[in-house]
Structure formats: structure tokens, C-alpha cells
PDB file of C-alpha atoms in Angstrom:
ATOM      1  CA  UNK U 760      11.525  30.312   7.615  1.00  0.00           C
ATOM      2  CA  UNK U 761      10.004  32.156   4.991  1.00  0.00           C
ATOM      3  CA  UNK U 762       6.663  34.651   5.022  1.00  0.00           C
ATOM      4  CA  UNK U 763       5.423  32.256   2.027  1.00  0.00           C
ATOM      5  CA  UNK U 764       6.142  29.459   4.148  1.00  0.00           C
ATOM      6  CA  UNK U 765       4.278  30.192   7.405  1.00  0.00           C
ATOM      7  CA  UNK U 766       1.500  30.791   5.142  1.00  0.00           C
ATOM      8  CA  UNK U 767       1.443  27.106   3.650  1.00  0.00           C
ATOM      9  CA  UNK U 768      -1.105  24.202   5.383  1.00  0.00           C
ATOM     10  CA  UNK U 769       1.049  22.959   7.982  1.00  0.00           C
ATOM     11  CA  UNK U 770       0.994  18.740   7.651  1.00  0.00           C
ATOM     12  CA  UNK U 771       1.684  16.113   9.698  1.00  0.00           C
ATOM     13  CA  UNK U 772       2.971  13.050   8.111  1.00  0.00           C
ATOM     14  CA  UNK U 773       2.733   9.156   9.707  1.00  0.00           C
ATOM     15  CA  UNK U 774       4.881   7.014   8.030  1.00  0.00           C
ATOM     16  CA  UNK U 775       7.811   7.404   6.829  1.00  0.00           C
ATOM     17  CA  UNK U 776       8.336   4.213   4.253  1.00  0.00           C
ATOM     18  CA  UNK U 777       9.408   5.100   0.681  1.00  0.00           C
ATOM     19  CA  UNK U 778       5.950   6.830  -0.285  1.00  0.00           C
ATOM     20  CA  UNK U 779       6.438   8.093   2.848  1.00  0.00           C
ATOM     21  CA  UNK U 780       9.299  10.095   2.473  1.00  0.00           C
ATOM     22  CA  UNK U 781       8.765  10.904  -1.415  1.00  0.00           C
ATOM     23  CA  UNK U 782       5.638  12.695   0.022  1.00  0.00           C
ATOM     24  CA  UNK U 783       7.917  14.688   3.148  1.00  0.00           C
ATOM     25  CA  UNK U 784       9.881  15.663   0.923  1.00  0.00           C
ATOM     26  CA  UNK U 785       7.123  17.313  -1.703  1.00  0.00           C
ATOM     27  CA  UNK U 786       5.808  19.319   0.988  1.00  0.00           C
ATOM     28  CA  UNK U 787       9.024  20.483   2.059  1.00  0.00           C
ATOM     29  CA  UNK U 788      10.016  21.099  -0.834  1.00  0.00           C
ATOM     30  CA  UNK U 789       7.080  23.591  -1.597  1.00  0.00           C
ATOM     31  CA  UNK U 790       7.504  24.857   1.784  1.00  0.00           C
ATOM     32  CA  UNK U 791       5.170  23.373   4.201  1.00  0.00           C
ATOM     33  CA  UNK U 792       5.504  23.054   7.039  1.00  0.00           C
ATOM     34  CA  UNK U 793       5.823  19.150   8.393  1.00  0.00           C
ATOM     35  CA  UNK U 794       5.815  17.338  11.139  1.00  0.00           C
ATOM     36  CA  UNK U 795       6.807  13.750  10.698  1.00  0.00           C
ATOM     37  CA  UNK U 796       6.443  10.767  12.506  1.00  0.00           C
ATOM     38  CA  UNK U 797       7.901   6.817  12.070  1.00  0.00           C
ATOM     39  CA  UNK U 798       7.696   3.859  14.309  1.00  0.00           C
ATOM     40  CA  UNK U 799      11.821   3.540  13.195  1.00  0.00           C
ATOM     41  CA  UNK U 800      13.216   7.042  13.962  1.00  0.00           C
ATOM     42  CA  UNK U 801      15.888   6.620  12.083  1.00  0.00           C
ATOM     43  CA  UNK U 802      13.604   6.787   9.020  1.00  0.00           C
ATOM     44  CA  UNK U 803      13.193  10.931  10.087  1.00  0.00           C
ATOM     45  CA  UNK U 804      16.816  11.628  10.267  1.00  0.00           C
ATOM     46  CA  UNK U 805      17.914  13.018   6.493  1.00  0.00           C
ATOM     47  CA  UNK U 806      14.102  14.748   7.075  1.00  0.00           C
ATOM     48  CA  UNK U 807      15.080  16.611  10.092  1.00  0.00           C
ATOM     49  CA  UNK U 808      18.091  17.856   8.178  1.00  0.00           C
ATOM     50  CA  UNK U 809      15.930  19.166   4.874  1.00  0.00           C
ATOM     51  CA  UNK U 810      13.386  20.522   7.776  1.00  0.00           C
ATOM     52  CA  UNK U 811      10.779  18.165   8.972  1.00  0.00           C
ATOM     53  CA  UNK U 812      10.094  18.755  12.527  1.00  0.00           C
ATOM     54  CA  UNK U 813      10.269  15.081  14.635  1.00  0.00           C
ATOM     55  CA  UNK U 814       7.671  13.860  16.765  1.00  0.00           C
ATOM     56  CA  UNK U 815       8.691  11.508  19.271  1.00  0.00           C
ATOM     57  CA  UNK U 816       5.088  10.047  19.224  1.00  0.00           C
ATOM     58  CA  UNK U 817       2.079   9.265  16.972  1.00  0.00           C
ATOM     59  CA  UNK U 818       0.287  11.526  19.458  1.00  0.00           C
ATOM     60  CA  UNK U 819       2.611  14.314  19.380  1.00  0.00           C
ATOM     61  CA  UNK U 820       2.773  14.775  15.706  1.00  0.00           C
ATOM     62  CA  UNK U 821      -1.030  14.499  15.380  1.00  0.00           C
ATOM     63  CA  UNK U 822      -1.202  17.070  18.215  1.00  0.00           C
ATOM     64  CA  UNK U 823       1.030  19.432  16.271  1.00  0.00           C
ATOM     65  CA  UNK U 824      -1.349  20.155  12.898  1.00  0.00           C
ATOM     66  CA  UNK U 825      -4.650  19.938  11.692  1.00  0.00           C
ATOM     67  CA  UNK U 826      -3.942  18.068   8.761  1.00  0.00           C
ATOM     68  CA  UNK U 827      -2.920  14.519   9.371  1.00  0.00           C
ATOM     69  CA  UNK U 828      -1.971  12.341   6.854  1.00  0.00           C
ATOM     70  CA  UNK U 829      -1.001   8.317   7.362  1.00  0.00           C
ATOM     71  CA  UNK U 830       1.129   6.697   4.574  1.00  0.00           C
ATOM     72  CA  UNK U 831       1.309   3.465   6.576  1.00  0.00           C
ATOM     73  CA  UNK U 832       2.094  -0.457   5.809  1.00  0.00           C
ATOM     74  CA  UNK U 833      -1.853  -1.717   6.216  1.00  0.00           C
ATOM     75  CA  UNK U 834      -4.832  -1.038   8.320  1.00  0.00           C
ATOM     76  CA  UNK U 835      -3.929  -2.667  11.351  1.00  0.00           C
ATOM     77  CA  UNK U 836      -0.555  -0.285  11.274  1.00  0.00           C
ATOM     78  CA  UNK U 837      -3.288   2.997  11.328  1.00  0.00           C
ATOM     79  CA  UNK U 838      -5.459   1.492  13.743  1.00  0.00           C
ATOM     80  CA  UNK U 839      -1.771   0.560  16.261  1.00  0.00           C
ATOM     81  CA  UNK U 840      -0.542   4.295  15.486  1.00  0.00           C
ATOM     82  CA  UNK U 841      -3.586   5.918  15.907  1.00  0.00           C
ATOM     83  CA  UNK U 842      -4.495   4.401  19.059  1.00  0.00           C
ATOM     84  CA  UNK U 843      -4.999   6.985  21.910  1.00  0.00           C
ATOM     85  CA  UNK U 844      -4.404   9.523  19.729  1.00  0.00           C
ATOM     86  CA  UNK U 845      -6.576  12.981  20.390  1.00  0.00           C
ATOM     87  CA  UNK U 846      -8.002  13.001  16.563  1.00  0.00           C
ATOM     88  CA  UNK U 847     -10.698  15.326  17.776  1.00  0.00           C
ATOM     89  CA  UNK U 848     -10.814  18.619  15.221  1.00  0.00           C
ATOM     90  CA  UNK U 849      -8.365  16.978  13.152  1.00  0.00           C
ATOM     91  CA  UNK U 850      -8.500  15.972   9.328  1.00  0.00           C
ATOM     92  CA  UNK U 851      -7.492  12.804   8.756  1.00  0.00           C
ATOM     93  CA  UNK U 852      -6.006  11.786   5.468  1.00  0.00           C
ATOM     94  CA  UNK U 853      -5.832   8.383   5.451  1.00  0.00           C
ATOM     95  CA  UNK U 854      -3.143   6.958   2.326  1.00  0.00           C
ATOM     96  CA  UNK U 855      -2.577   3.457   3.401  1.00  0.00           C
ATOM     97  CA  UNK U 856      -3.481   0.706   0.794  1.00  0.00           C
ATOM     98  CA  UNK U 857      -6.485  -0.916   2.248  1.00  0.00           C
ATOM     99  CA  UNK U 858      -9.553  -2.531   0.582  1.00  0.00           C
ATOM    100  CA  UNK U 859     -13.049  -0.623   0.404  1.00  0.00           C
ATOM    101  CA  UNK U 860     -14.463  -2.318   3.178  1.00  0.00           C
ATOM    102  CA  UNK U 861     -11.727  -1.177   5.451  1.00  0.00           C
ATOM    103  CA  UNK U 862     -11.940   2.309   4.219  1.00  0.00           C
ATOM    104  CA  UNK U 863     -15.440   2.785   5.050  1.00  0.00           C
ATOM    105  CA  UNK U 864     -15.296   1.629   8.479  1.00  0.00           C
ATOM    106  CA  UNK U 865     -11.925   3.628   9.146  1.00  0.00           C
ATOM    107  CA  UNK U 866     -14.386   6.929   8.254  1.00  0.00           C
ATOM    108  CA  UNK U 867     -16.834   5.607  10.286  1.00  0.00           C
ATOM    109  CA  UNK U 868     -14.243   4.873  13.377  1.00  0.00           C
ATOM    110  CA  UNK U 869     -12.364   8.609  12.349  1.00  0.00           C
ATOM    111  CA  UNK U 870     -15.888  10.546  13.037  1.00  0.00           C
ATOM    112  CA  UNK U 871     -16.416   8.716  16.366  1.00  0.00           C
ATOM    113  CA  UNK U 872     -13.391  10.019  17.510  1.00  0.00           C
ATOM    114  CA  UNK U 873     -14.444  13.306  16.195  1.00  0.00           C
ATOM    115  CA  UNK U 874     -12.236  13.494  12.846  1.00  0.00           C
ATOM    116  CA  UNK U 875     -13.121  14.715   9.193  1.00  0.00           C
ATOM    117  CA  UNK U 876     -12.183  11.973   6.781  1.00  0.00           C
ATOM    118  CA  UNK U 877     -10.765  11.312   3.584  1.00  0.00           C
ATOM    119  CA  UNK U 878      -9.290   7.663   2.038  1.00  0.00           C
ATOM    120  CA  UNK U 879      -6.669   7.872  -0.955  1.00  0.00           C
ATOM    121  CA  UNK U 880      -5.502   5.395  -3.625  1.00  0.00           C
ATOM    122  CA  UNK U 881      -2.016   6.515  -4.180  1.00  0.00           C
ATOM    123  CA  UNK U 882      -1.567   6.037  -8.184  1.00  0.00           C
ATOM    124  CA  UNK U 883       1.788   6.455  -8.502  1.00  0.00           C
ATOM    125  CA  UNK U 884       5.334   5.216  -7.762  1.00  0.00           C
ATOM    126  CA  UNK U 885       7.497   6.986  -5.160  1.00  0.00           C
ATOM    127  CA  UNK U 886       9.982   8.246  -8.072  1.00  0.00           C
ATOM    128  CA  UNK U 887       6.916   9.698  -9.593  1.00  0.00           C
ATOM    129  CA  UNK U 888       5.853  11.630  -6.205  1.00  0.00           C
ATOM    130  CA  UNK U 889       6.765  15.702  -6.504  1.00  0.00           C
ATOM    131  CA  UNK U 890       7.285  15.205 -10.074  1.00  0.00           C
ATOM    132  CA  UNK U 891       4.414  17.200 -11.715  1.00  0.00           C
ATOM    133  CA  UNK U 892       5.120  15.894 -15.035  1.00  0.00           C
ATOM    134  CA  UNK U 893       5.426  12.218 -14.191  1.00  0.00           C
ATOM    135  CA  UNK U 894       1.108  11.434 -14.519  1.00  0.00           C
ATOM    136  CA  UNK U 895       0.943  10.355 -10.745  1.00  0.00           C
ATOM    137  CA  UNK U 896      -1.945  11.053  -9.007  1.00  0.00           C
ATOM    138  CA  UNK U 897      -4.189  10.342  -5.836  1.00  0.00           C
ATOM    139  CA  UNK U 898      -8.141   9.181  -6.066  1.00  0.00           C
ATOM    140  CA  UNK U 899      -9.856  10.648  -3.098  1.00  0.00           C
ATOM    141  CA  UNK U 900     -13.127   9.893  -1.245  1.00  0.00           C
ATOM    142  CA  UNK U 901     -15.233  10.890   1.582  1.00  0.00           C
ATOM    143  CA  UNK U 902     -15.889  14.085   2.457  1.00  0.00           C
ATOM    144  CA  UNK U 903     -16.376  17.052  -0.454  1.00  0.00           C
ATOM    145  CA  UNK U 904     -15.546  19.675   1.927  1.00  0.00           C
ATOM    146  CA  UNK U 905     -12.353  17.886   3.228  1.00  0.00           C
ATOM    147  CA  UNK U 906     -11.189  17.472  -0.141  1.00  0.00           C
ATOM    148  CA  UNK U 907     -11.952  21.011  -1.332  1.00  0.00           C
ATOM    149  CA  UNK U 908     -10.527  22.761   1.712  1.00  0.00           C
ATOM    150  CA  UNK U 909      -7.173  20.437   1.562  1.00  0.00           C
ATOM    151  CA  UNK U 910      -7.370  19.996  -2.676  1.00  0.00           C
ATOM    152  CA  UNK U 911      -4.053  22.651  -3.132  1.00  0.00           C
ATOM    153  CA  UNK U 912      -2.199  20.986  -0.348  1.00  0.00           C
ATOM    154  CA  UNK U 913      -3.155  17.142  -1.544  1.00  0.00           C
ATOM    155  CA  UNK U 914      -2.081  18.398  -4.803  1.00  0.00           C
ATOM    156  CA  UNK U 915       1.364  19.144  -3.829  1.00  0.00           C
ATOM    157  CA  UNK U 916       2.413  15.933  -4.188  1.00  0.00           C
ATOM    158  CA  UNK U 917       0.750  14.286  -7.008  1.00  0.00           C
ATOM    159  CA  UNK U 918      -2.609  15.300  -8.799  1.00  0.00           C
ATOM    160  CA  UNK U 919      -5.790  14.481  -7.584  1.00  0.00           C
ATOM    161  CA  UNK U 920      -8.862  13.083  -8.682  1.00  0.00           C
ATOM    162  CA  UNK U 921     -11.754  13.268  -6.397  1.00  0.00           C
ATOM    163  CA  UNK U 922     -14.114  10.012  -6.479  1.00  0.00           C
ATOM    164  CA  UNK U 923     -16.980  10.662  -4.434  1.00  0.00           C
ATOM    165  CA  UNK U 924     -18.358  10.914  -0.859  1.00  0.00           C
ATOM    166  CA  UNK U 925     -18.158   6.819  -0.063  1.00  0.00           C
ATOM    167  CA  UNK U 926     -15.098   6.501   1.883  1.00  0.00           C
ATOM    168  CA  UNK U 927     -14.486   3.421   0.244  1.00  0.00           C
ATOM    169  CA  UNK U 928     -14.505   4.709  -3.237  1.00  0.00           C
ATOM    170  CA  UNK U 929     -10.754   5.856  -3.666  1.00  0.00           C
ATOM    171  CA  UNK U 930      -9.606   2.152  -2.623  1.00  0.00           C
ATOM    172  CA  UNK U 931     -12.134   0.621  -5.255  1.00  0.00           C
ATOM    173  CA  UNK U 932     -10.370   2.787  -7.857  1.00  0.00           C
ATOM    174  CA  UNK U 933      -6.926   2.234  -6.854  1.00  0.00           C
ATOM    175  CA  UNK U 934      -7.908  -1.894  -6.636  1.00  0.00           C
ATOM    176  CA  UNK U 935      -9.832  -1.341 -10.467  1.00  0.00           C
ATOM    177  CA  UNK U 936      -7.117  -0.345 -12.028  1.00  0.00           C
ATOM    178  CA  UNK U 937      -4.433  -2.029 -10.425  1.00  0.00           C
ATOM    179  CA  UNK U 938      -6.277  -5.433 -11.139  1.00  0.00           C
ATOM    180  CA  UNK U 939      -6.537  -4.367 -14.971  1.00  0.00           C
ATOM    181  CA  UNK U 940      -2.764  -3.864 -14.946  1.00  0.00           C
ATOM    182  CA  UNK U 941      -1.747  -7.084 -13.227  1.00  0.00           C
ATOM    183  CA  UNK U 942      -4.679  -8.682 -16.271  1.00  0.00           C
ATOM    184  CA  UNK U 943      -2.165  -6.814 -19.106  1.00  0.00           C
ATOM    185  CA  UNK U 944       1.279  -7.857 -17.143  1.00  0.00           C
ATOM    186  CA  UNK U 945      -0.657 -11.475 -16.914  1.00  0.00           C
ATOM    187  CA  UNK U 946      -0.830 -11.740 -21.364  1.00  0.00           C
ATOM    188  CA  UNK U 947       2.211  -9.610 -21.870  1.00  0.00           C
ATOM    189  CA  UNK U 948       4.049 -12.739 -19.574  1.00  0.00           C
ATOM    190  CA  UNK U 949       2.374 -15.129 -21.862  1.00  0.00           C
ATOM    191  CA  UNK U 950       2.974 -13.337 -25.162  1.00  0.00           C
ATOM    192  CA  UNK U 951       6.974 -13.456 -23.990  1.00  0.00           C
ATOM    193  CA  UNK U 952       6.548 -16.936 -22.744  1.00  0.00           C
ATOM    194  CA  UNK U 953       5.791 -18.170 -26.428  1.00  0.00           C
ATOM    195  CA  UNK U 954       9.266 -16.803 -27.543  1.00  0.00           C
ATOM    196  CA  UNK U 955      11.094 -17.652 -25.053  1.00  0.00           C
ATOM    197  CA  UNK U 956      12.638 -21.043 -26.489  1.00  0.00           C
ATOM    198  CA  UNK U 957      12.754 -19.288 -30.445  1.00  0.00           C
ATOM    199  CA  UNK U 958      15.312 -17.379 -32.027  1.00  0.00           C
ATOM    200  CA  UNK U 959      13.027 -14.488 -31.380  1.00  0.00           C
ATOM    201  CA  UNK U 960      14.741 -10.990 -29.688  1.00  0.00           C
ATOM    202  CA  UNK U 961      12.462 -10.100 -26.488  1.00  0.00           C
ATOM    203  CA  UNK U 962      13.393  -6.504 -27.646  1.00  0.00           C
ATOM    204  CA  UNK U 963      11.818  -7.055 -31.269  1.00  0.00           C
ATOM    205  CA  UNK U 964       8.677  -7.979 -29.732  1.00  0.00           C
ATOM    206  CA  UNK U 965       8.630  -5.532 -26.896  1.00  0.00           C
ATOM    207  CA  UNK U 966       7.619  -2.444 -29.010  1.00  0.00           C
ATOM    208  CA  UNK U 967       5.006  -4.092 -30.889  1.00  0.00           C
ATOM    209  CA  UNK U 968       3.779  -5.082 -27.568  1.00  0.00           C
ATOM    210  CA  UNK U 969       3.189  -2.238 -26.200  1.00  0.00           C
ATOM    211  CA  UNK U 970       1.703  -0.725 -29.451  1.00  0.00           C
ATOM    212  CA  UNK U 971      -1.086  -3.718 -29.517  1.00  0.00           C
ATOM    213  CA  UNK U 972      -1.828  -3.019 -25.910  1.00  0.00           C
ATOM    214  CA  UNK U 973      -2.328   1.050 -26.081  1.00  0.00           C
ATOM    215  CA  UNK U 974      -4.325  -0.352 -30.006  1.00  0.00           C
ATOM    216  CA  UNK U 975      -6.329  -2.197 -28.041  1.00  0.00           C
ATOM    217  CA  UNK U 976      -7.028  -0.310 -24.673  1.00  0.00           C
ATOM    218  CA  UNK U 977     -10.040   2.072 -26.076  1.00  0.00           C
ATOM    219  CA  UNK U 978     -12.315  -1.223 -26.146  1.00  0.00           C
ATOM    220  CA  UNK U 979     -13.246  -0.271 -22.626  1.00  0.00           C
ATOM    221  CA  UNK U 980     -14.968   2.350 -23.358  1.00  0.00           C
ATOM    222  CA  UNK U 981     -17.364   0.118 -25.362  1.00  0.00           C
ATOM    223  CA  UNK U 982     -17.164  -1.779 -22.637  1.00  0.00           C
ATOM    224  CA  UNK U 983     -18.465   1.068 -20.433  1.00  0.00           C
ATOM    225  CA  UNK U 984     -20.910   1.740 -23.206  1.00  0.00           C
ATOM    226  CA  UNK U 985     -22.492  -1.745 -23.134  1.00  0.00           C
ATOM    227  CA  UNK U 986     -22.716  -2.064 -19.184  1.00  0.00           C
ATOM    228  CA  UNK U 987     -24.524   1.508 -19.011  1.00  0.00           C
ATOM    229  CA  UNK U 988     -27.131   0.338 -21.916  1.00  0.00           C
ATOM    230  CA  UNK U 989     -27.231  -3.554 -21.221  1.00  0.00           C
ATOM    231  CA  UNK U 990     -27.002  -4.271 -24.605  1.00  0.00           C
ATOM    232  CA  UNK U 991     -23.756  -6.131 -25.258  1.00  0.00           C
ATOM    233  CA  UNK U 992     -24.579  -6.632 -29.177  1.00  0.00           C
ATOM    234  CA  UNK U 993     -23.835  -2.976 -30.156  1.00  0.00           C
ATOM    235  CA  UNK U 994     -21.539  -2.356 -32.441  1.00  0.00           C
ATOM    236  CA  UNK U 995     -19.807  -5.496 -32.040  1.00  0.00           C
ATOM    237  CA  UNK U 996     -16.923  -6.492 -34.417  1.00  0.00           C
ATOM    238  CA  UNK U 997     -15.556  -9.943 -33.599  1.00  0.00           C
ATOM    239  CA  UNK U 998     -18.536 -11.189 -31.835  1.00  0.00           C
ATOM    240  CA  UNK U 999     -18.156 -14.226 -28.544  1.00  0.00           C
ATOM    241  CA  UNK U1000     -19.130 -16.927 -31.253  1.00  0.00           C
ATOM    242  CA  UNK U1001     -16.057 -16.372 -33.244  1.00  0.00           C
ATOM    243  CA  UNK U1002     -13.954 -15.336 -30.581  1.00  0.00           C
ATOM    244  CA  UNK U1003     -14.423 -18.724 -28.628  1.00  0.00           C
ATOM    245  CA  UNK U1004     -14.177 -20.125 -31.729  1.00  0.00           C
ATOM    246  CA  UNK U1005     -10.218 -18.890 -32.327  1.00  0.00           C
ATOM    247  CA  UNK U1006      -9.570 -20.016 -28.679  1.00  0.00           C
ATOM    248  CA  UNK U1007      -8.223 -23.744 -29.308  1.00  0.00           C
ATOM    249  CA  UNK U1008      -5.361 -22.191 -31.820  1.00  0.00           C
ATOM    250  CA  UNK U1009      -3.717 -20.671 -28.893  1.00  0.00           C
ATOM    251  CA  UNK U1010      -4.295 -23.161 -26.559  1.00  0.00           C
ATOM    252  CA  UNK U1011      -2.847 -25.734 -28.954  1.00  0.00           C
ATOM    253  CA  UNK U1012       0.394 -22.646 -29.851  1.00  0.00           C
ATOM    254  CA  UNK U1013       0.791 -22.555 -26.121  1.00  0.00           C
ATOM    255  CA  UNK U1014       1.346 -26.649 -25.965  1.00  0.00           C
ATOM    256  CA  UNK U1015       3.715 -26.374 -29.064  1.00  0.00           C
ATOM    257  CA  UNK U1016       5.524 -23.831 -27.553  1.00  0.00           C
ATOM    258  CA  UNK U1017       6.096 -25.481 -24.125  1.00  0.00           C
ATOM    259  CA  UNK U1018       4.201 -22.681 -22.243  1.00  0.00           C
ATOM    260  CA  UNK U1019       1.376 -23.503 -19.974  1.00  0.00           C
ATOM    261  CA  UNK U1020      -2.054 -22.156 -20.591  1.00  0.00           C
ATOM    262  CA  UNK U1021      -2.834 -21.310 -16.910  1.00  0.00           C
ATOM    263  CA  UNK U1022      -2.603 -17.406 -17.871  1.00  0.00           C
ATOM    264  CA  UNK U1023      -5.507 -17.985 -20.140  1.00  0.00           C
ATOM    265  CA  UNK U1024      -7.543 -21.084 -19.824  1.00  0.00           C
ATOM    266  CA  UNK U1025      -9.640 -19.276 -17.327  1.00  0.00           C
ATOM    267  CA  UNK U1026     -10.753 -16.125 -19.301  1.00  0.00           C
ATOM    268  CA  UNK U1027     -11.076 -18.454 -21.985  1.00  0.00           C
ATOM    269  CA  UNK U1028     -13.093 -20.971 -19.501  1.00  0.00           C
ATOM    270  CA  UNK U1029     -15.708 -18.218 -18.513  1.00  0.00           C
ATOM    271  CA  UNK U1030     -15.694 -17.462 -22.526  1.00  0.00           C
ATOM    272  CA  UNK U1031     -17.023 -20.739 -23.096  1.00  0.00           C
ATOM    273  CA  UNK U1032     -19.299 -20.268 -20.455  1.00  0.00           C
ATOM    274  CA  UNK U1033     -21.001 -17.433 -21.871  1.00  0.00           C
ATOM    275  CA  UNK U1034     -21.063 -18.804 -24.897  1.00  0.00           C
ATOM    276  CA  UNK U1035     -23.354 -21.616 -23.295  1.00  0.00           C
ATOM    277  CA  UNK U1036     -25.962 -19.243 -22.611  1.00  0.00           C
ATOM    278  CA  UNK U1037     -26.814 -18.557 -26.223  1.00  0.00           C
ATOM    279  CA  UNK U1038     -24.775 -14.830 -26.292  1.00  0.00           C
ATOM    280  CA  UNK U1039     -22.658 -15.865 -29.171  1.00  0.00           C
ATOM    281  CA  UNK U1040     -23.725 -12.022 -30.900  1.00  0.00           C
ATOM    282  CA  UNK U1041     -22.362 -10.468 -27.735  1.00  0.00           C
ATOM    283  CA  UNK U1042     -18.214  -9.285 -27.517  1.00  0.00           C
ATOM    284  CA  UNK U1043     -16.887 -10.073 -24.307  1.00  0.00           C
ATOM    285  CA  UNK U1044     -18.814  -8.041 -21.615  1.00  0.00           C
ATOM    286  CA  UNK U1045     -20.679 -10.497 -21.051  1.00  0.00           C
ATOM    287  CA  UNK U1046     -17.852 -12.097 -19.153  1.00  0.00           C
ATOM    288  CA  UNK U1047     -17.929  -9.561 -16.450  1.00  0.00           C
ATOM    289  CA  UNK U1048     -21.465 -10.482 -15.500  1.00  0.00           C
ATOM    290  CA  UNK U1049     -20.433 -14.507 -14.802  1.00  0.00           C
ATOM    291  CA  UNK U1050     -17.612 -12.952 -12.349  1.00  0.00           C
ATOM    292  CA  UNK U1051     -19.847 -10.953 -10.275  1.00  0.00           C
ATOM    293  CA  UNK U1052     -21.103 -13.020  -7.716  1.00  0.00           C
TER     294      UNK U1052
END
């Protein structure tokens, strides 16, 4: 072991699945030292070899470090490998996919067992994890002072991005954006769907695609813009009117074509809707306000 090694944040890491490991391996690779954990111990083996110390408990490996981070399945896996643990002292990193509400009241049960706090949104595939160039990166909320005194470390494996002191912040983020991609997967499924029976290469249309999509991806800044102000009018181009308007032509391609509407008839729905309520000058934000409940 190194000088420059002893003098790295020593971690300990629960969980041991594919993030899991991509992460291990980040901090061993910058030389940290680890202790790792897995309810499958055969998940530590090819760790131990590259390093990783192996705790033959949850408790032991949170007894060995100050810094605890849990890459786990769910919630209910933290709460299972947590319990009876001494978290007392300890800073508890918590990177298990979980929704807001769950965040907040995992801070709330970390500091009555006497732990500093911090929830993640991991945005970023495991190939992507130690990979500085790759664009992953972490959201982070809870405590500032957790996050500052931890930031270098967190940033070993991925950047970070620092959300703000609600626990349940990070996991809002992570669910944000992950919802807007599953919304661009949703069209780009349709768009491939209407070629699917034509003479029509998949791989012509792919690269237009994905030029539309980044064309098109700025609008949420107006978005942004018009939620802040509350004035969905401003500098609107293709306005709801026309816009609901131009829906029955694709509704009526997607029947030619022999591909269902299911994708769309409910953003178009909730157009319509809108529409009802005499806000035909508006663009589209509008929209969001009929989903909130």
C-alpha cells in the first residue's frame, strides 16, 4: 500500500450488483481504500483480488469506515442490510434507486440512529462509471456539509451535481429526467413503428431522428421560462390552437400505417383538453398544469 493511498477517504461499499462493482472498482482504482460488502459473497471475490477488503457482515463493513455508501436493489434491501447496524458517527451515502418520499424518511430514520445523510440519483450506466469522459454523473441531496466534506471522494466515480438540502431532491431529479427519456424512447418507438411495414431502412431514419430530437430539445427551456413567469403566450410559435389542430393527420397516418395510437392519443387527449379551456394562444405548457394533481 502506497503513502498516496493511506491518505485517500477510506469507503465502505454495500452492494455489490453491477453499479456496485463499477463503483469498487473506481475507488480502487484511484486508490482508496474499500471495504466491501454483498449479501452473495461470491459477488466480492475478483474484488478481493484487485484489493477490496471483505466484510463478512453488513455490520462489519460499516464498522470498518466512516464513509458508507449503499448501492442496493430498493429500499427495503437498505432498511434489511442496515438493520442493527451501529450507524452512529457514520456518513451514510445512500445510492439505491428509491422515490422522494422514501429518501426523505431514510434521512430522517439515518439521523435517529445518529448518521449524516446524503441520497443520490445515479445518472449513469455502469460502463460509464470511472470513465471521466463518458458524461455520467450523480445528483446529490441532503446535507451541504456531507456533500462538501465527501465531494472529491463522490467524484471519483462519476461527477456530481449537488441538488439541495431535501433528502428527497436527488431522487426527484434522477425520476425527472428519467421520465423525459422514457417520453422521447415512447415517440422515437412510434416514429419507427410507422415504417415498419414500408420499404423504409430503420438506419435512414435513425440519424434524422436523433437530429430532430437534439433540434427540438432547447424548447424546455421556454418551457422553464413560461412556468417561472406564468405566462404561457410568450414567444410562442406554433401556438395549442394549431397544434391540436394538426393532431387528427397523425392519428389518421397511424391507422393507415397499422400502428396503434396508444403512444400518443393521451398527450394528444390532455391537448384537447387544454384547448377546452380557451388557451388556444398558449404552446404546450399548459399541459403540465392538467397533470399535476
Amino acid at each position: 500500500m502506497t503513502p498516496n493511498t493511506v491518505e485517500k477517504t477510506p469507503v465502505t461499499l454495500l452492494g455489490l450488483g453491477a453499479m456496485g462493482t463499477a463503483l469498487a472498482r473506481a475507488w480502487l482504482a484511484a486508490g482508496h481504500p474499500l471495504t466491501v460488502w454483498n449479501r452473495t459473497p461470491a459477488r466480492a471475490e475478483a474484488l478481493a483480488a484487485e484489493g477490496a477488503r471483505v466484510a463478512g457482515s453488513a455490520a462489519g463493513a460499516v464498522a470498518a469506515n466512516t464513509l458508507i455508501v449503499v448501492c442496493l436493489l430498493d429500499d427495503a434491501s437498505v432498511e434489511e442490510a442496515l438493520a442493527g447496524t451501529d450507524l452512529t458517527g457514520r456518513d451514510l451515502v445512500n445510492l439505491t434507486t428509491s422515490t422522494p418520499a422514501q429518501a426523505r424518511a431514510r434521512a430522517a430514520w439515518a439521523r435517529e440512529r445518529g448518521a449524516r445523510y446524503l441520497d443520490g440519483g445515479i445518472m449513469a450506466v455502469p460502463p460509464m462509471i470511472g470513465v471521466p469522459d463518458a458524461g455520467g454523473y450523480v445528483f446529490y441531496s441532503g446535507s451541504p456539509e456531507l456533500f462538501e466534506r465527501h465531494r472529491e471522494t463522490l467524484g471519483v466515480p462519476a461527477g456530481t451535481t449537488y441538488v439541495g438540502e431535501d433528502a428527497g431532491f436527488a431522487a426527484l431529479y434522477d425520476v425527472a429526467l428519467l421520465s423525459a427519456m422514457y417520453g422521447m424512447f415512447a415517440g422515437a418507438a412510434h416514429a419507427f413503428a410507422l415504417i415498419r411495414k414500408e420499404d423504409i431502412d430503420p438506419g435512414a431514419l435513425a440519424p434524422l431522428l436523433a437530429d430532430w430530437l437534439v433540434a427540438m430539445a432547447p424548447a424546455v427551456h421556454q418551457t422553464a421560462d413560461h412556468l417561472r413567469s406564468g405566462d404561457y403566450t410568450k414567444g410562442v410559435v406554433s401556438n395549442l390552437a394549431m397544434q391540436v389542430a394538426g393532431t387528427p393527420t397523425f392519428l389518421d397516418t397511424a391507422e393507415q400505417q397499422g400502428v396503434s395510437p396508444e403512444l400518443l392519443s393521451p398527450y394528444f387527449e390532455l391537448m384537447r383538453r387544454r384547448l377546452a379551456e380557451g388557451s388556444g394562444e398558449e404552446d404546450l405548457t399548459g399541459v403540465i398544469d392538467l397533470l399535476v394533481r
